[in-house]
PDB file of C-alpha atoms in Angstrom:
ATOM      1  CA  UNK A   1      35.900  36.597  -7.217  1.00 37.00           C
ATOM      2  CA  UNK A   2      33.660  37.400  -3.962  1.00 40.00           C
ATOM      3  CA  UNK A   3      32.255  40.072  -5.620  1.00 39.00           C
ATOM      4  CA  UNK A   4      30.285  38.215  -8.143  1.00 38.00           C
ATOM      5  CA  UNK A   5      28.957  35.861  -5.546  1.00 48.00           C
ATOM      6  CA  UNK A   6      25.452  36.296  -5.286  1.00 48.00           C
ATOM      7  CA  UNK A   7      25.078  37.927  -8.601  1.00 51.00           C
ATOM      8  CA  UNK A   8      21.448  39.532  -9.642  1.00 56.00           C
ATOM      9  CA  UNK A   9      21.443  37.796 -12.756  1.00 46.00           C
ATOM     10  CA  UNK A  10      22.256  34.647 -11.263  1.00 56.00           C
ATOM     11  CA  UNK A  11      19.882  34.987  -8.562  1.00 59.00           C
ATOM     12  CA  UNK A  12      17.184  36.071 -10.731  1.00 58.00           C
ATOM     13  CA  UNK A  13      17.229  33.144 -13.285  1.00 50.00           C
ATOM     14  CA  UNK A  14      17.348  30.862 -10.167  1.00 57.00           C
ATOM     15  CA  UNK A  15      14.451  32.000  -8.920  1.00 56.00           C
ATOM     16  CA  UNK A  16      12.309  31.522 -12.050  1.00 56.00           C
ATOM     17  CA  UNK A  17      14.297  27.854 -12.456  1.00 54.00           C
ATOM     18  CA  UNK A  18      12.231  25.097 -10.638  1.00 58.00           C
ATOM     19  CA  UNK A  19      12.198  24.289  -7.023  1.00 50.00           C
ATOM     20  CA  UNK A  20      15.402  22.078  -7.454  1.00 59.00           C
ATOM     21  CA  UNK A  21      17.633  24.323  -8.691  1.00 63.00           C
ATOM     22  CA  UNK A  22      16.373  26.632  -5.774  1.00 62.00           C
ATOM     23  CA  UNK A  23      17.491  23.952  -3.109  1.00 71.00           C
ATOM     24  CA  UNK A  24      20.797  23.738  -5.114  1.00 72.00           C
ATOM     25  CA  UNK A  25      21.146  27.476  -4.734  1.00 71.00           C
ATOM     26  CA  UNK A  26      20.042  27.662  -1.332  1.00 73.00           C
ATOM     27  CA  UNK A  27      22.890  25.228  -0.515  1.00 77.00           C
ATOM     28  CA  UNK A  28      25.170  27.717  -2.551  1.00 73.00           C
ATOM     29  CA  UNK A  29      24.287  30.352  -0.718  1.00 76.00           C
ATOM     30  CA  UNK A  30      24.924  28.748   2.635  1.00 76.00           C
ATOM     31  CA  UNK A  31      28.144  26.748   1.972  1.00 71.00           C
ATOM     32  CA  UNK A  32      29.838  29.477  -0.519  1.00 71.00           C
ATOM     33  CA  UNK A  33      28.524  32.636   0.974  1.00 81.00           C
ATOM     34  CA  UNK A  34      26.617  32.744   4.528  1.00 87.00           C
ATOM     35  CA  UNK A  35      29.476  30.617   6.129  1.00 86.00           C
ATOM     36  CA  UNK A  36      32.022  33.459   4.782  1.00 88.00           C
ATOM     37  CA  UNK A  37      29.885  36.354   6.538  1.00 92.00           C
ATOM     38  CA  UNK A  38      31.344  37.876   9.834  1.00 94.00           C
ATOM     39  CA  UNK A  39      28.471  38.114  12.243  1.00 94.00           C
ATOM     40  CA  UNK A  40      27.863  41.683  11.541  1.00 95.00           C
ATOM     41  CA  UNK A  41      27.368  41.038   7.874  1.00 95.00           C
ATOM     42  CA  UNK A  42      25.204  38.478   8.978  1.00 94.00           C
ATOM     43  CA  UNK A  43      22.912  40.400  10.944  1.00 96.00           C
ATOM     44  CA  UNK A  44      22.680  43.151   8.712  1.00 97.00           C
ATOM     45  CA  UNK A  45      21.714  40.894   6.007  1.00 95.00           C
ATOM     46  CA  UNK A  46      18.913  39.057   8.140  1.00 96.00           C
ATOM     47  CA  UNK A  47      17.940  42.980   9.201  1.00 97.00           C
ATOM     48  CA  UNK A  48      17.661  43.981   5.477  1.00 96.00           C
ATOM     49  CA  UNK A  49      15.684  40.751   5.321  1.00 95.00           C
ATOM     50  CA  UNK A  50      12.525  41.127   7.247  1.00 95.00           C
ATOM     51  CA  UNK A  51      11.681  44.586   5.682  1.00 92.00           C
ATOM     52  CA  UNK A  52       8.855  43.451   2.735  1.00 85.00           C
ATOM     53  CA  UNK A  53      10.363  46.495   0.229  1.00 87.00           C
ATOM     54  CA  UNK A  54      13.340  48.378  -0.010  1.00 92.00           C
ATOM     55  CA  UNK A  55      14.238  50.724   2.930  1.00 94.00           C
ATOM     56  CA  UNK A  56      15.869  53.225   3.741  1.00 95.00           C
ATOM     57  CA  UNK A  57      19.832  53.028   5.232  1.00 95.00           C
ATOM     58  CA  UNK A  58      19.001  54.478   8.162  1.00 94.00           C
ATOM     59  CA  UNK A  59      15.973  52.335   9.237  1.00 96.00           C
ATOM     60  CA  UNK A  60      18.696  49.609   9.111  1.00 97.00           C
ATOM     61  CA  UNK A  61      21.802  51.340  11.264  1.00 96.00           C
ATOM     62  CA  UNK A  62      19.475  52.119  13.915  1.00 96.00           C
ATOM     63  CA  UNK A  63      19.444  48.214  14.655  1.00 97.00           C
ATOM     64  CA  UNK A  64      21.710  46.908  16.726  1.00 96.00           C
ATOM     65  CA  UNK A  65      24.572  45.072  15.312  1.00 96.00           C
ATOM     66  CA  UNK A  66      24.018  46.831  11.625  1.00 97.00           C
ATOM     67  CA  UNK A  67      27.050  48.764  10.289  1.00 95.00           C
ATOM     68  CA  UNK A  68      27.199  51.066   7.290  1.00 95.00           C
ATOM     69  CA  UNK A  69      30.774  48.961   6.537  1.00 96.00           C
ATOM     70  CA  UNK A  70      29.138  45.696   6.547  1.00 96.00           C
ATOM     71  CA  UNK A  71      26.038  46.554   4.492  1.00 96.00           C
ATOM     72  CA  UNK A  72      28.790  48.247   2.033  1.00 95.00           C
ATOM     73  CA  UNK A  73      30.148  44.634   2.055  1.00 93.00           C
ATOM     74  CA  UNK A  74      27.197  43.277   1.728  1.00 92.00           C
ATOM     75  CA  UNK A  75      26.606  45.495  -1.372  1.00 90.00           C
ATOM     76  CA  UNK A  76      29.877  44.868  -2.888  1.00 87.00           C
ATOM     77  CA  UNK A  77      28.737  40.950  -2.892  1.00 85.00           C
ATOM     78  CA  UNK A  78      25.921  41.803  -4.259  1.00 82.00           C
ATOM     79  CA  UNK A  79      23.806  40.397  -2.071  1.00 87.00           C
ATOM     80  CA  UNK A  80      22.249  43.684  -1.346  1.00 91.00           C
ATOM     81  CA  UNK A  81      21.315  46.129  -3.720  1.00 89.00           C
ATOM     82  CA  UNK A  82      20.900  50.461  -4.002  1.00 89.00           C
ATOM     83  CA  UNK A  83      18.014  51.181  -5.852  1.00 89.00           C
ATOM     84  CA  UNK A  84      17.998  54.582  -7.448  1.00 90.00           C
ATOM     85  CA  UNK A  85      16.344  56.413  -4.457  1.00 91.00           C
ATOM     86  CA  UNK A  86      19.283  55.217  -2.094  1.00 92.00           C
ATOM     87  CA  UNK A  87      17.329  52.338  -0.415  1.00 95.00           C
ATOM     88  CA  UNK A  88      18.689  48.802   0.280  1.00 95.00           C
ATOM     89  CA  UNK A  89      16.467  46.272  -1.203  1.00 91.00           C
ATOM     90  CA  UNK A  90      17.346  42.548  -0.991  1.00 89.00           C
ATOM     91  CA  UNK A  91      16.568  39.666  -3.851  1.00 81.00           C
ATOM     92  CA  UNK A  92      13.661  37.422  -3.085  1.00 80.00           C
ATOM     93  CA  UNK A  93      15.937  34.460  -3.122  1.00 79.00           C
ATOM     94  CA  UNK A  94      18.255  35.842  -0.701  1.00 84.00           C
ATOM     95  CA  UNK A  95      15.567  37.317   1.789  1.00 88.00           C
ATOM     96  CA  UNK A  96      14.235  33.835   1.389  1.00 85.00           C
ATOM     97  CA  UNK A  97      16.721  32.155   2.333  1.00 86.00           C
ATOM     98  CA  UNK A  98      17.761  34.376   5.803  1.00 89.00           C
ATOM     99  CA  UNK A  99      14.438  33.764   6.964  1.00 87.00           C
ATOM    100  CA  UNK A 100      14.477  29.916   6.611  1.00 85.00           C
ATOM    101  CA  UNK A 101      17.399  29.651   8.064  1.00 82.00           C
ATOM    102  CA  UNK A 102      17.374  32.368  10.428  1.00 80.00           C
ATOM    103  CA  UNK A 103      17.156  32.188  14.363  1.00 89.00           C
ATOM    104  CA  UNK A 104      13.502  32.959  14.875  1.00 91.00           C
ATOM    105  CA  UNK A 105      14.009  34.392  18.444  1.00 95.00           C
ATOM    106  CA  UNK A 106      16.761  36.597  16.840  1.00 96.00           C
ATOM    107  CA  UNK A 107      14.106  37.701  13.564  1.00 95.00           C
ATOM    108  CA  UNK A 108      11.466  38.824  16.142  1.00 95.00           C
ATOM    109  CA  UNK A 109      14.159  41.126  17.838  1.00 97.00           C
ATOM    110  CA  UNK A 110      14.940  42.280  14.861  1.00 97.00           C
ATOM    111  CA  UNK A 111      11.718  43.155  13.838  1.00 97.00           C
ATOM    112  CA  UNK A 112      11.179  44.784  17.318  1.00 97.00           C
ATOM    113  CA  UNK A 113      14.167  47.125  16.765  1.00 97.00           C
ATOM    114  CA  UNK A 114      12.665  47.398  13.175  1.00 97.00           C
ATOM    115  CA  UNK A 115       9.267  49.143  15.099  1.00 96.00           C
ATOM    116  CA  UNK A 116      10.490  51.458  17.422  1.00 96.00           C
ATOM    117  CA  UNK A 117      12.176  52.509  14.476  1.00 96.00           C
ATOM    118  CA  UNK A 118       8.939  53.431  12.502  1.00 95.00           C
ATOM    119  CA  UNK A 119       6.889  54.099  15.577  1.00 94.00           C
ATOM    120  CA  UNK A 120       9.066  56.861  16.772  1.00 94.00           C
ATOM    121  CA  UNK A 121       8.217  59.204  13.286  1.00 92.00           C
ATOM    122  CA  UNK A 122       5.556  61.093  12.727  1.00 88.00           C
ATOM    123  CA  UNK A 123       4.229  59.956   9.820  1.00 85.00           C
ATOM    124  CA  UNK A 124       1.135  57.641   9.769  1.00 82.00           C
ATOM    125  CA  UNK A 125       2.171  55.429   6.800  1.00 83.00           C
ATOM    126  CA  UNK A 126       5.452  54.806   8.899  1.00 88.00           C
ATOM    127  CA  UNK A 127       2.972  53.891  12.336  1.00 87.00           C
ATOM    128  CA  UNK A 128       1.998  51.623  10.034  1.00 85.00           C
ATOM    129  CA  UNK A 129       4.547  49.754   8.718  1.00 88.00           C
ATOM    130  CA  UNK A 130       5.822  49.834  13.038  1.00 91.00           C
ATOM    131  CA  UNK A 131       2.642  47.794  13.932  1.00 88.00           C
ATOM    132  CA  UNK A 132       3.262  45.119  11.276  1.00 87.00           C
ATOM    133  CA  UNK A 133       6.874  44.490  12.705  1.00 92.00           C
ATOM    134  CA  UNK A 134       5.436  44.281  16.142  1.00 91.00           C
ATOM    135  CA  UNK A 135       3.166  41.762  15.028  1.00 87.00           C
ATOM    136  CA  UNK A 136       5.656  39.814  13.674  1.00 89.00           C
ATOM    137  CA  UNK A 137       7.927  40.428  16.739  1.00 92.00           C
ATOM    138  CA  UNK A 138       5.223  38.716  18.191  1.00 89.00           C
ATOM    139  CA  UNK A 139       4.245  42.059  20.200  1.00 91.00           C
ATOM    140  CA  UNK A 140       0.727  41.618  19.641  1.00 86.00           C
ATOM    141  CA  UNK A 141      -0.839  43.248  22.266  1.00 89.00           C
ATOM    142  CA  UNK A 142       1.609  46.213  21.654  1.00 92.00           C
ATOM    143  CA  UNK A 143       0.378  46.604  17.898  1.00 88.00           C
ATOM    144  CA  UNK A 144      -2.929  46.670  19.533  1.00 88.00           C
ATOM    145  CA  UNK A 145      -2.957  49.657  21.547  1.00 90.00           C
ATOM    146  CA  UNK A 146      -1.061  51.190  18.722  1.00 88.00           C
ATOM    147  CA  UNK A 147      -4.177  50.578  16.045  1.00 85.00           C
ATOM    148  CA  UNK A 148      -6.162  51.707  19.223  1.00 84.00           C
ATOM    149  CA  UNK A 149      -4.579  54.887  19.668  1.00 83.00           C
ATOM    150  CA  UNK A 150      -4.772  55.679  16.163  1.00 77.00           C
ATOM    151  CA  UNK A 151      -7.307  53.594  13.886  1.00 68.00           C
ATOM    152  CA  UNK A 152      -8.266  56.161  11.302  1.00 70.00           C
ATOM    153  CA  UNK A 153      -4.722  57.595  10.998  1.00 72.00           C
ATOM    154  CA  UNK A 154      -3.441  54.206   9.989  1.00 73.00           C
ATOM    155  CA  UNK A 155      -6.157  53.818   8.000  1.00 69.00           C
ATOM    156  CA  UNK A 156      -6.337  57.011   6.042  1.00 69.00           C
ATOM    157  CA  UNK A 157      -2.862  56.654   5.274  1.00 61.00           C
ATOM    158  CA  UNK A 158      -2.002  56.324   1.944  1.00 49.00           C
ATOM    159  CA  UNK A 159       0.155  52.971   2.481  1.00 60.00           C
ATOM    160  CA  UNK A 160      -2.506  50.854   3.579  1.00 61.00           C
ATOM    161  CA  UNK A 161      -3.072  49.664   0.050  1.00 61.00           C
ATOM    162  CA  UNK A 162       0.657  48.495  -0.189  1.00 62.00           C
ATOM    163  CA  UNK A 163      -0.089  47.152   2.857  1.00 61.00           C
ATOM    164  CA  UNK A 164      -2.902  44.981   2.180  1.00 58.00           C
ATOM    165  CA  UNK A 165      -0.991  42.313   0.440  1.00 56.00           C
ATOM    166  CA  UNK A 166       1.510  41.909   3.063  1.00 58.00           C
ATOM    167  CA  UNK A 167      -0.794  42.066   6.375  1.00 58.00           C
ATOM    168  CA  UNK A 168      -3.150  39.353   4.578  1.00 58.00           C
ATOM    169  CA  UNK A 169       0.054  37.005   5.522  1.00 59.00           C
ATOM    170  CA  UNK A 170      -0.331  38.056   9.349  1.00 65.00           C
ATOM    171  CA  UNK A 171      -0.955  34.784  11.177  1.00 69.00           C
ATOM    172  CA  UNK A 172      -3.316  35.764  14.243  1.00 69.00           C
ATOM    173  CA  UNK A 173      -4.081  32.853  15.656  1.00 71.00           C
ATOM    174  CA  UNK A 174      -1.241  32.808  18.569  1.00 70.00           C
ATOM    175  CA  UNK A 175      -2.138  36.183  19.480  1.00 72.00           C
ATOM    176  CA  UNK A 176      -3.778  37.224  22.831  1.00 78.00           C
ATOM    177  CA  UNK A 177      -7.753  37.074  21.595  1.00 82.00           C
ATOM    178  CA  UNK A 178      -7.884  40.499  22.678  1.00 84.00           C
ATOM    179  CA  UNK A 179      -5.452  41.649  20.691  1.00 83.00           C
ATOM    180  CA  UNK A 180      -6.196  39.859  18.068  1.00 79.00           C
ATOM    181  CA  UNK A 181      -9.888  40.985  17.906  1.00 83.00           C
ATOM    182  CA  UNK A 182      -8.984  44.653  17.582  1.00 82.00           C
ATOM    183  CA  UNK A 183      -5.760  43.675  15.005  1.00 80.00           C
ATOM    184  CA  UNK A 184      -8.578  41.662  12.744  1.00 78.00           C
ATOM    185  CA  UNK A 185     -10.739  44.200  12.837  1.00 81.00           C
ATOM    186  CA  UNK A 186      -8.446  46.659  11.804  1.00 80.00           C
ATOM    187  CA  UNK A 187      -7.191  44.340   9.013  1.00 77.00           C
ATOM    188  CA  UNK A 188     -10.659  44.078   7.994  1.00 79.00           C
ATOM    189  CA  UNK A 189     -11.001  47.662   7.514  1.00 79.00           C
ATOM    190  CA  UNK A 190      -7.780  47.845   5.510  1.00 75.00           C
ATOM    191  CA  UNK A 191      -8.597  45.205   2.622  1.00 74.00           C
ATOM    192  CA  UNK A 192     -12.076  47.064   2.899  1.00 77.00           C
ATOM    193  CA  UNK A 193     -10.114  50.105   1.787  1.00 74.00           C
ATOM    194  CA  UNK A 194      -7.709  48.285  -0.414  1.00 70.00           C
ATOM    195  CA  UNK A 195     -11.100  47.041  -2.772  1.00 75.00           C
ATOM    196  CA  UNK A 196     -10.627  43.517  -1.646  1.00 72.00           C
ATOM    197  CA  UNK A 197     -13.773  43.545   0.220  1.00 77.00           C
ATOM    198  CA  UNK A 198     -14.004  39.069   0.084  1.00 78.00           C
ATOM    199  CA  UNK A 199     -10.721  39.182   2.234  1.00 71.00           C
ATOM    200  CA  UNK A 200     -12.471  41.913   4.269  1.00 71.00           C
ATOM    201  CA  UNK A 201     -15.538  39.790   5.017  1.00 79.00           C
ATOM    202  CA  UNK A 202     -13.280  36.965   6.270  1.00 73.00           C
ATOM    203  CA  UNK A 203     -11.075  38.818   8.352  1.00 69.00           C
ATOM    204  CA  UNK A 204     -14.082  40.336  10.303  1.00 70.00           C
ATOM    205  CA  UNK A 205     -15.496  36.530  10.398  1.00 70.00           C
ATOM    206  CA  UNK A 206     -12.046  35.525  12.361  1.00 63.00           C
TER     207      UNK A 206
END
């Protein structure tokens, strides 16, 4: 049945199976399941897939081209998942595989969308998570005057140690220099508060 595509079990003893079995499942999931996807399930899928935790419903229906219907689809397939707060959270496997084989120019829109999102709330922790999308909507000089405008706010905020992990990942070196100065600094300062001062020293060296 279509609804036990995808399954959690399944997907999680793939992904603790060896790198073959992945590619065998990865293959699965684009000849059994991604080709039966209209393309709103498909971009609501790729949305919930460049969010690094699970988020809330309505971070994803403000995108363009996300439904409530499909991600109930999606859900149903169980290639999304409710956790028991309400948010949408998406197996490792499966984000993996959207972002492989996703259209880049179509991810970094997404995660454009993805920041005004967080950008226009008032809380700091969500500013936050806004400047990593717009780094990796390649917006760097945007994510700049945004650390700019408010350093200590983003830094005081209680995220940045969830953060730490995921902005050591951020790949600078395309990014205007200027921008990238004040975004390394700034990364600096948050493994600095995170306790992982090594990483800190290196980012400030770069």
């Amino acid at each position: 049945a279509a609804s036990a595509r995808g399954h959690p079990l399944l997907l999680n003893l793939v992904a603790s199976a060896g790198i073959e079995t992945k590619r065998t499942m990865e293959r699965y999931l684009h000849e059994e399941i991604w080709k039966d996807l209209t393309s709103r399930e498909r971009t609501s899928l790729e949305a919930a897939s460049i969010f690094p935790a699970p988020v809330h419903p309505h971070a994803l229906t403000t995108i363009p081209g996300v439904s409530e219907s499909a991600l109930e689809k999606l859900r149903a397939r169980n290639l999304l998942e409710q956790t028991l707060g309400g948010q949408i959270s998406v197996h490792e496997l499966v984000r993996d595989f959207v972002r492989n084989r996703g259209d880049r120019a179509k991810l970094r829109r997404l995660h454009f969308h993805a920041a005004k999102y967080f950008l226009g709330r008032p809380a700091a922790q969500d500013h936050l998570e806004g400047v990593y999308h717009l780094i990796q909507a390649d917006r760097a000089k945007e994510a700049a005057r945004c650390v700019e405008l408010s350093n200590s706010a983003l830094l005081d905020s209680v995220s940045i140690r969830e953060m730490a992990p995921l902005i050591r990942r951020i790949d600078l070196g395309k990014a205007d220099p200027s921008a990238a100065c004040v975004l390394s600094e700034f990364l600096g300062d948050g493994f600095g508060i995170a306790g992982q001062l090594g990483l800190a020293l290196w980012q400030y060296r770069h």
